[in-house]
Amino acid sequence: MAIDSLWQRLRGLLRPTPRDPEAVPHARTSSGSSRVADSLRSLLDDPTIPAAVRSELATDFARIESMLAKLERGELHIAVFGRVSAGKSALGNALLGRPAFPVGVLHGTTTEAGQATLDEAQHDGLVLIDTPGINELDGEARERLAFDVAEIADLVVFVCDGDLTRQELDALKTLAATQRPLLLALNKADRYGADELTALLDHLRQRVAGLVRPDDVLAAAALPAAQRLIDVDARGNETVGERSPPPDVAALRERLLAIAAREGKTLSAINAGLYAGRLTDQVSARIAQTRQQVATRLIRHYCLAKGVAVALNPIPVADLLAAAGLDAAMVVQLSRVYGLPLTRAESGRLVAVISAQLAALMGAIWGMQLVASALKGMSAGLSVFVTAAAQGALGWYATVLIGRAAERYLVGGKSWGDAGAKRAVADIVASLDRDSILREARGEILKRLKSRRG
């Protein structure tokens, strides 16, 4: 299946995100991005993905399309994360040089669906993403937001305005677990004297050791406090006024631009590739789920057909031979469901292997079935209604076992795996509730028999 080969390609392309931007050789950046882009196109164009699965995961496929476009434009997406009161929106505006994001304590709510409302703005190839304030969300919602942000951002700037609270440190650890590069921006740095600021930065570097590189803990002042000015005119009259200093985000901006220039494409490619890998897993799971649902209906259909055929056939042993033919036909149909078609001969051999293992495990049951078959013949069919439901139920149960074992073989790519057929069949037998299946089978077969007699 194409989706499987795509995931193998992605695994070969992706490496853990480096903590040091300089650790990525620039020569590999372009080729790596190009190969990831090719893999994304393959995922988007994969003809083996059913329309129903594409529809169910439409939002994720749209995200892949936007990530592909982002790669082609050479953008680096940066999420600004933190408390509302820490000034994250103001910091985003200062980095952009324009008021792109609303600033205020009421900004940053979540939608009814619980998904984060994110604002985006672009500047010099950097796309900043403003996120809801983590202090407005409970612990579970903060964790979900962190992973949502990580899925769409290549790098995260975590904004604080002093020593980290427990809530902030927990959120930072959650973000670090997503393997996205992190910068810690100490905003409102103008509130501290030089010595105090140096001490606070050193303290923060110690607290985030192992989460954020020391060089990526930076001071900033998005909205410096207004300075009091006294103007004295020629007559000595004093006029008191205020002046708002310009934002001080030069160090943070330079760091972001340096990362973008040195490894922006690599970070973007890794993020897109990881997202595509997760989507590939989801697609594969949905397809497997759909196949299993179809296979379950198919097995049930053959169970009913076999149970009734066995119950209605008055000729000794002939009912068992007819049942074997139904099992082989079922396995042929299952192989088509799983995209690994078997010939009738291959199906017959597979049924023989499974039946041999079942006979070894359940010899007594098969012996009862033969006795019941002979009893029907000796009574010229008069005992059909007495024995038919019980014998048909055993036939039903056998078909469930054969169908599930054949499924295991097909899911394994026409392989029993290292454990072999014996272990696989034993696992299937152990996993099914025989009594429950037999009760259901007898009930269904009796209904059929009564309707035929009526």
PDB file of N, CA and C in Angstrom, residues 221-267:
ATOM      1  N   ALA A 221      11.669  43.938  26.076  1.00  0.00           N
ATOM      2  CA  ALA A 221      10.711  44.901  26.643  1.00  0.00           C
ATOM      3  C   ALA A 221       9.791  45.327  25.505  1.00  0.00           C
ATOM      4  N   ALA A 222       8.630  44.693  25.426  1.00  0.00           N
ATOM      5  CA  ALA A 222       7.720  44.969  24.319  1.00  0.00           C
ATOM      6  C   ALA A 222       7.060  46.331  24.451  1.00  0.00           C
ATOM      7  N   LEU A 223       6.686  46.692  25.679  1.00  0.00           N
ATOM      8  CA  LEU A 223       6.056  47.993  25.934  1.00  0.00           C
ATOM      9  C   LEU A 223       6.735  48.628  27.143  1.00  0.00           C
ATOM     10  N   PRO A 224       7.914  49.215  26.956  1.00  0.00           N
ATOM     11  CA  PRO A 224       8.621  49.817  28.093  1.00  0.00           C
ATOM     12  C   PRO A 224       7.753  50.870  28.782  1.00  0.00           C
ATOM     13  N   ALA A 225       7.901  50.938  30.074  1.00  0.00           N
ATOM     14  CA  ALA A 225       7.125  51.923  30.837  1.00  0.00           C
ATOM     15  C   ALA A 225       7.486  53.332  30.414  1.00  0.00           C
ATOM     16  N   ALA A 226       6.481  54.202  30.404  1.00  0.00           N
ATOM     17  CA  ALA A 226       6.705  55.596  30.019  1.00  0.00           C
ATOM     18  C   ALA A 226       7.690  56.258  30.985  1.00  0.00           C
ATOM     19  N   GLN A 227       8.543  57.106  30.449  1.00  0.00           N
ATOM     20  CA  GLN A 227       9.543  57.810  31.256  1.00  0.00           C
ATOM     21  C   GLN A 227       9.060  59.239  31.535  1.00  0.00           C
ATOM     22  N   ARG A 228       9.269  59.687  32.754  1.00  0.00           N
ATOM     23  CA  ARG A 228       8.842  61.035  33.161  1.00  0.00           C
ATOM     24  C   ARG A 228       9.876  62.050  32.688  1.00  0.00           C
ATOM     25  N   LEU A 229       9.414  63.073  32.008  1.00  0.00           N
ATOM     26  CA  LEU A 229      10.295  64.119  31.475  1.00  0.00           C
ATOM     27  C   LEU A 229       9.907  65.473  32.060  1.00  0.00           C
ATOM     28  N   ILE A 230      10.933  66.265  32.387  1.00  0.00           N
ATOM     29  CA  ILE A 230      10.685  67.632  32.877  1.00  0.00           C
ATOM     30  C   ILE A 230      11.332  68.602  31.901  1.00  0.00           C
ATOM     31  N   ASP A 231      10.502  69.446  31.303  1.00  0.00           N
ATOM     32  CA  ASP A 231      10.991  70.420  30.318  1.00  0.00           C
ATOM     33  C   ASP A 231      10.993  71.808  30.976  1.00  0.00           C
ATOM     34  N   VAL A 232      12.120  72.495  30.915  1.00  0.00           N
ATOM     35  CA  VAL A 232      12.254  73.825  31.509  1.00  0.00           C
ATOM     36  C   VAL A 232      12.388  74.854  30.379  1.00  0.00           C
ATOM     37  N   ASP A 233      11.485  75.832  30.362  1.00  0.00           N
ATOM     38  CA  ASP A 233      11.541  76.836  29.288  1.00  0.00           C
ATOM     39  C   ASP A 233      12.508  77.951  29.671  1.00  0.00           C
ATOM     40  N   ALA A 234      12.604  78.976  28.836  1.00  0.00           N
ATOM     41  CA  ALA A 234      13.570  80.066  29.026  1.00  0.00           C
ATOM     42  C   ALA A 234      13.313  80.846  30.309  1.00  0.00           C
ATOM     43  N   ARG A 235      12.095  80.865  30.754  1.00  0.00           N
ATOM     44  CA  ARG A 235      11.770  81.600  31.975  1.00  0.00           C
ATOM     45  C   ARG A 235      11.916  80.734  33.228  1.00  0.00           C
ATOM     46  N   GLY A 236      12.339  79.474  33.013  1.00  0.00           N
ATOM     47  CA  GLY A 236      12.524  78.600  34.164  1.00  0.00           C
ATOM     48  C   GLY A 236      11.276  77.852  34.581  1.00  0.00           C
ATOM     49  N   ASN A 237      10.230  77.964  33.737  1.00  0.00           N
ATOM     50  CA  ASN A 237       9.003  77.241  34.064  1.00  0.00           C
ATOM     51  C   ASN A 237       9.156  75.753  33.688  1.00  0.00           C
ATOM     52  N   GLU A 238       8.721  74.888  34.571  1.00  0.00           N
ATOM     53  CA  GLU A 238       8.845  73.446  34.344  1.00  0.00           C
ATOM     54  C   GLU A 238       7.533  72.863  33.825  1.00  0.00           C
ATOM     55  N   THR A 239       7.693  72.016  32.831  1.00  0.00           N
ATOM     56  CA  THR A 239       6.537  71.278  32.299  1.00  0.00           C
ATOM     57  C   THR A 239       6.835  69.793  32.425  1.00  0.00           C
ATOM     58  N   VAL A 240       5.929  69.106  33.129  1.00  0.00           N
ATOM     59  CA  VAL A 240       6.129  67.667  33.345  1.00  0.00           C
ATOM     60  C   VAL A 240       5.386  66.895  32.256  1.00  0.00           C
ATOM     61  N   GLY A 241       6.064  65.968  31.610  1.00  0.00           N
ATOM     62  CA  GLY A 241       5.448  65.138  30.562  1.00  0.00           C
ATOM     63  C   GLY A 241       5.964  63.704  30.624  1.00  0.00           C
ATOM     64  N   GLU A 242       5.547  62.901  29.666  1.00  0.00           N
ATOM     65  CA  GLU A 242       5.973  61.507  29.597  1.00  0.00           C
ATOM     66  C   GLU A 242       6.423  61.165  28.186  1.00  0.00           C
ATOM     67  N   ARG A 243       7.363  60.254  28.119  1.00  0.00           N
ATOM     68  CA  ARG A 243       7.825  59.770  26.819  1.00  0.00           C
ATOM     69  C   ARG A 243       7.829  58.248  26.851  1.00  0.00           C
ATOM     70  N   SER A 244       7.243  57.642  25.797  1.00  0.00           N
ATOM     71  CA  SER A 244       7.215  56.178  25.710  1.00  0.00           C
ATOM     72  C   SER A 244       8.411  55.703  24.900  1.00  0.00           C
ATOM     73  N   PRO A 245       9.370  55.022  25.539  1.00  0.00           N
ATOM     74  CA  PRO A 245      10.534  54.521  24.806  1.00  0.00           C
ATOM     75  C   PRO A 245      10.109  53.475  23.769  1.00  0.00           C
ATOM     76  N   PRO A 246      10.875  53.292  22.733  1.00  0.00           N
ATOM     77  CA  PRO A 246      10.556  52.264  21.737  1.00  0.00           C
ATOM     78  C   PRO A 246      10.751  50.875  22.326  1.00  0.00           C
ATOM     79  N   PRO A 247      10.096  49.867  21.753  1.00  0.00           N
ATOM     80  CA  PRO A 247      10.277  48.492  22.240  1.00  0.00           C
ATOM     81  C   PRO A 247      11.740  48.062  22.150  1.00  0.00           C
ATOM     82  N   ASP A 248      12.155  47.246  23.076  1.00  0.00           N
ATOM     83  CA  ASP A 248      13.511  46.709  23.059  1.00  0.00           C
ATOM     84  C   ASP A 248      13.422  45.188  22.839  1.00  0.00           C
ATOM     85  N   VAL A 249      13.393  44.797  21.581  1.00  0.00           N
ATOM     86  CA  VAL A 249      13.298  43.361  21.241  1.00  0.00           C
ATOM     87  C   VAL A 249      14.392  42.978  20.241  1.00  0.00           C
ATOM     88  N   ALA A 250      15.423  43.811  20.148  1.00  0.00           N
ATOM     89  CA  ALA A 250      16.461  43.583  19.137  1.00  0.00           C
ATOM     90  C   ALA A 250      17.151  42.231  19.308  1.00  0.00           C
ATOM     91  N   ALA A 251      17.503  41.872  20.544  1.00  0.00           N
ATOM     92  CA  ALA A 251      18.228  40.612  20.773  1.00  0.00           C
ATOM     93  C   ALA A 251      17.371  39.412  20.380  1.00  0.00           C
ATOM     94  N   LEU A 252      16.090  39.470  20.753  1.00  0.00           N
ATOM     95  CA  LEU A 252      15.189  38.366  20.422  1.00  0.00           C
ATOM     96  C   LEU A 252      14.971  38.280  18.910  1.00  0.00           C
ATOM     97  N   ARG A 253      14.771  39.444  18.261  1.00  0.00           N
ATOM     98  CA  ARG A 253      14.559  39.442  16.814  1.00  0.00           C
ATOM     99  C   ARG A 253      15.785  38.897  16.082  1.00  0.00           C
ATOM    100  N   GLU A 254      16.963  39.326  16.502  1.00  0.00           N
ATOM    101  CA  GLU A 254      18.189  38.855  15.847  1.00  0.00           C
ATOM    102  C   GLU A 254      18.352  37.344  16.007  1.00  0.00           C
ATOM    103  N   ARG A 255      17.994  36.836  17.197  1.00  0.00           N
ATOM    104  CA  ARG A 255      18.106  35.403  17.422  1.00  0.00           C
ATOM    105  C   ARG A 255      17.149  34.637  16.497  1.00  0.00           C
ATOM    106  N   LEU A 256      15.923  35.127  16.372  1.00  0.00           N
ATOM    107  CA  LEU A 256      14.938  34.472  15.513  1.00  0.00           C
ATOM    108  C   LEU A 256      15.350  34.516  14.045  1.00  0.00           C
ATOM    109  N   LEU A 257      15.863  35.668  13.610  1.00  0.00           N
ATOM    110  CA  LEU A 257      16.299  35.793  12.215  1.00  0.00           C
ATOM    111  C   LEU A 257      17.497  34.894  11.938  1.00  0.00           C
ATOM    112  N   ALA A 258      18.379  34.763  12.929  1.00  0.00           N
ATOM    113  CA  ALA A 258      19.547  33.902  12.748  1.00  0.00           C
ATOM    114  C   ALA A 258      19.113  32.442  12.614  1.00  0.00           C
ATOM    115  N   ILE A 259      18.150  32.039  13.442  1.00  0.00           N
ATOM    116  CA  ILE A 259      17.639  30.666  13.352  1.00  0.00           C
ATOM    117  C   ILE A 259      16.968  30.445  12.010  1.00  0.00           C
ATOM    118  N   ALA A 260      16.176  31.426  11.576  1.00  0.00           N
ATOM    119  CA  ALA A 260      15.483  31.303  10.292  1.00  0.00           C
ATOM    120  C   ALA A 260      16.462  31.173   9.140  1.00  0.00           C
ATOM    121  N   ALA A 261      17.529  31.981   9.175  1.00  0.00           N
ATOM    122  CA  ALA A 261      18.505  31.948   8.087  1.00  0.00           C
ATOM    123  C   ALA A 261      19.303  30.653   8.097  1.00  0.00           C
ATOM    124  N   ARG A 262      19.630  30.168   9.296  1.00  0.00           N
ATOM    125  CA  ARG A 262      20.528  29.023   9.406  1.00  0.00           C
ATOM    126  C   ARG A 262      19.799  27.688   9.240  1.00  0.00           C
ATOM    127  N   GLU A 263      18.598  27.582   9.803  1.00  0.00           N
ATOM    128  CA  GLU A 263      17.921  26.282   9.769  1.00  0.00           C
ATOM    129  C   GLU A 263      16.416  26.378   9.659  1.00  0.00           C
ATOM    130  N   GLY A 264      15.920  27.511   9.192  1.00  0.00           N
ATOM    131  CA  GLY A 264      14.472  27.683   9.089  1.00  0.00           C
ATOM    132  C   GLY A 264      13.811  26.610   8.242  1.00  0.00           C
ATOM    133  N   LYS A 265      14.399  26.327   7.068  1.00  0.00           N
ATOM    134  CA  LYS A 265      13.802  25.328   6.186  1.00  0.00           C
ATOM    135  C   LYS A 265      13.852  23.935   6.803  1.00  0.00           C
ATOM    136  N   THR A 266      14.916  23.661   7.522  1.00  0.00           N
ATOM    137  CA  THR A 266      15.034  22.351   8.149  1.00  0.00           C
ATOM    138  C   THR A 266      13.977  22.174   9.232  1.00  0.00           C
ATOM    139  N   LEU A 267      13.812  23.184  10.090  1.00  0.00           N
ATOM    140  CA  LEU A 267      12.800  23.097  11.135  1.00  0.00           C
ATOM    141  C   LEU A 267      11.416  22.944  10.535  1.00  0.00           C
TER     142      LEU A 267
END
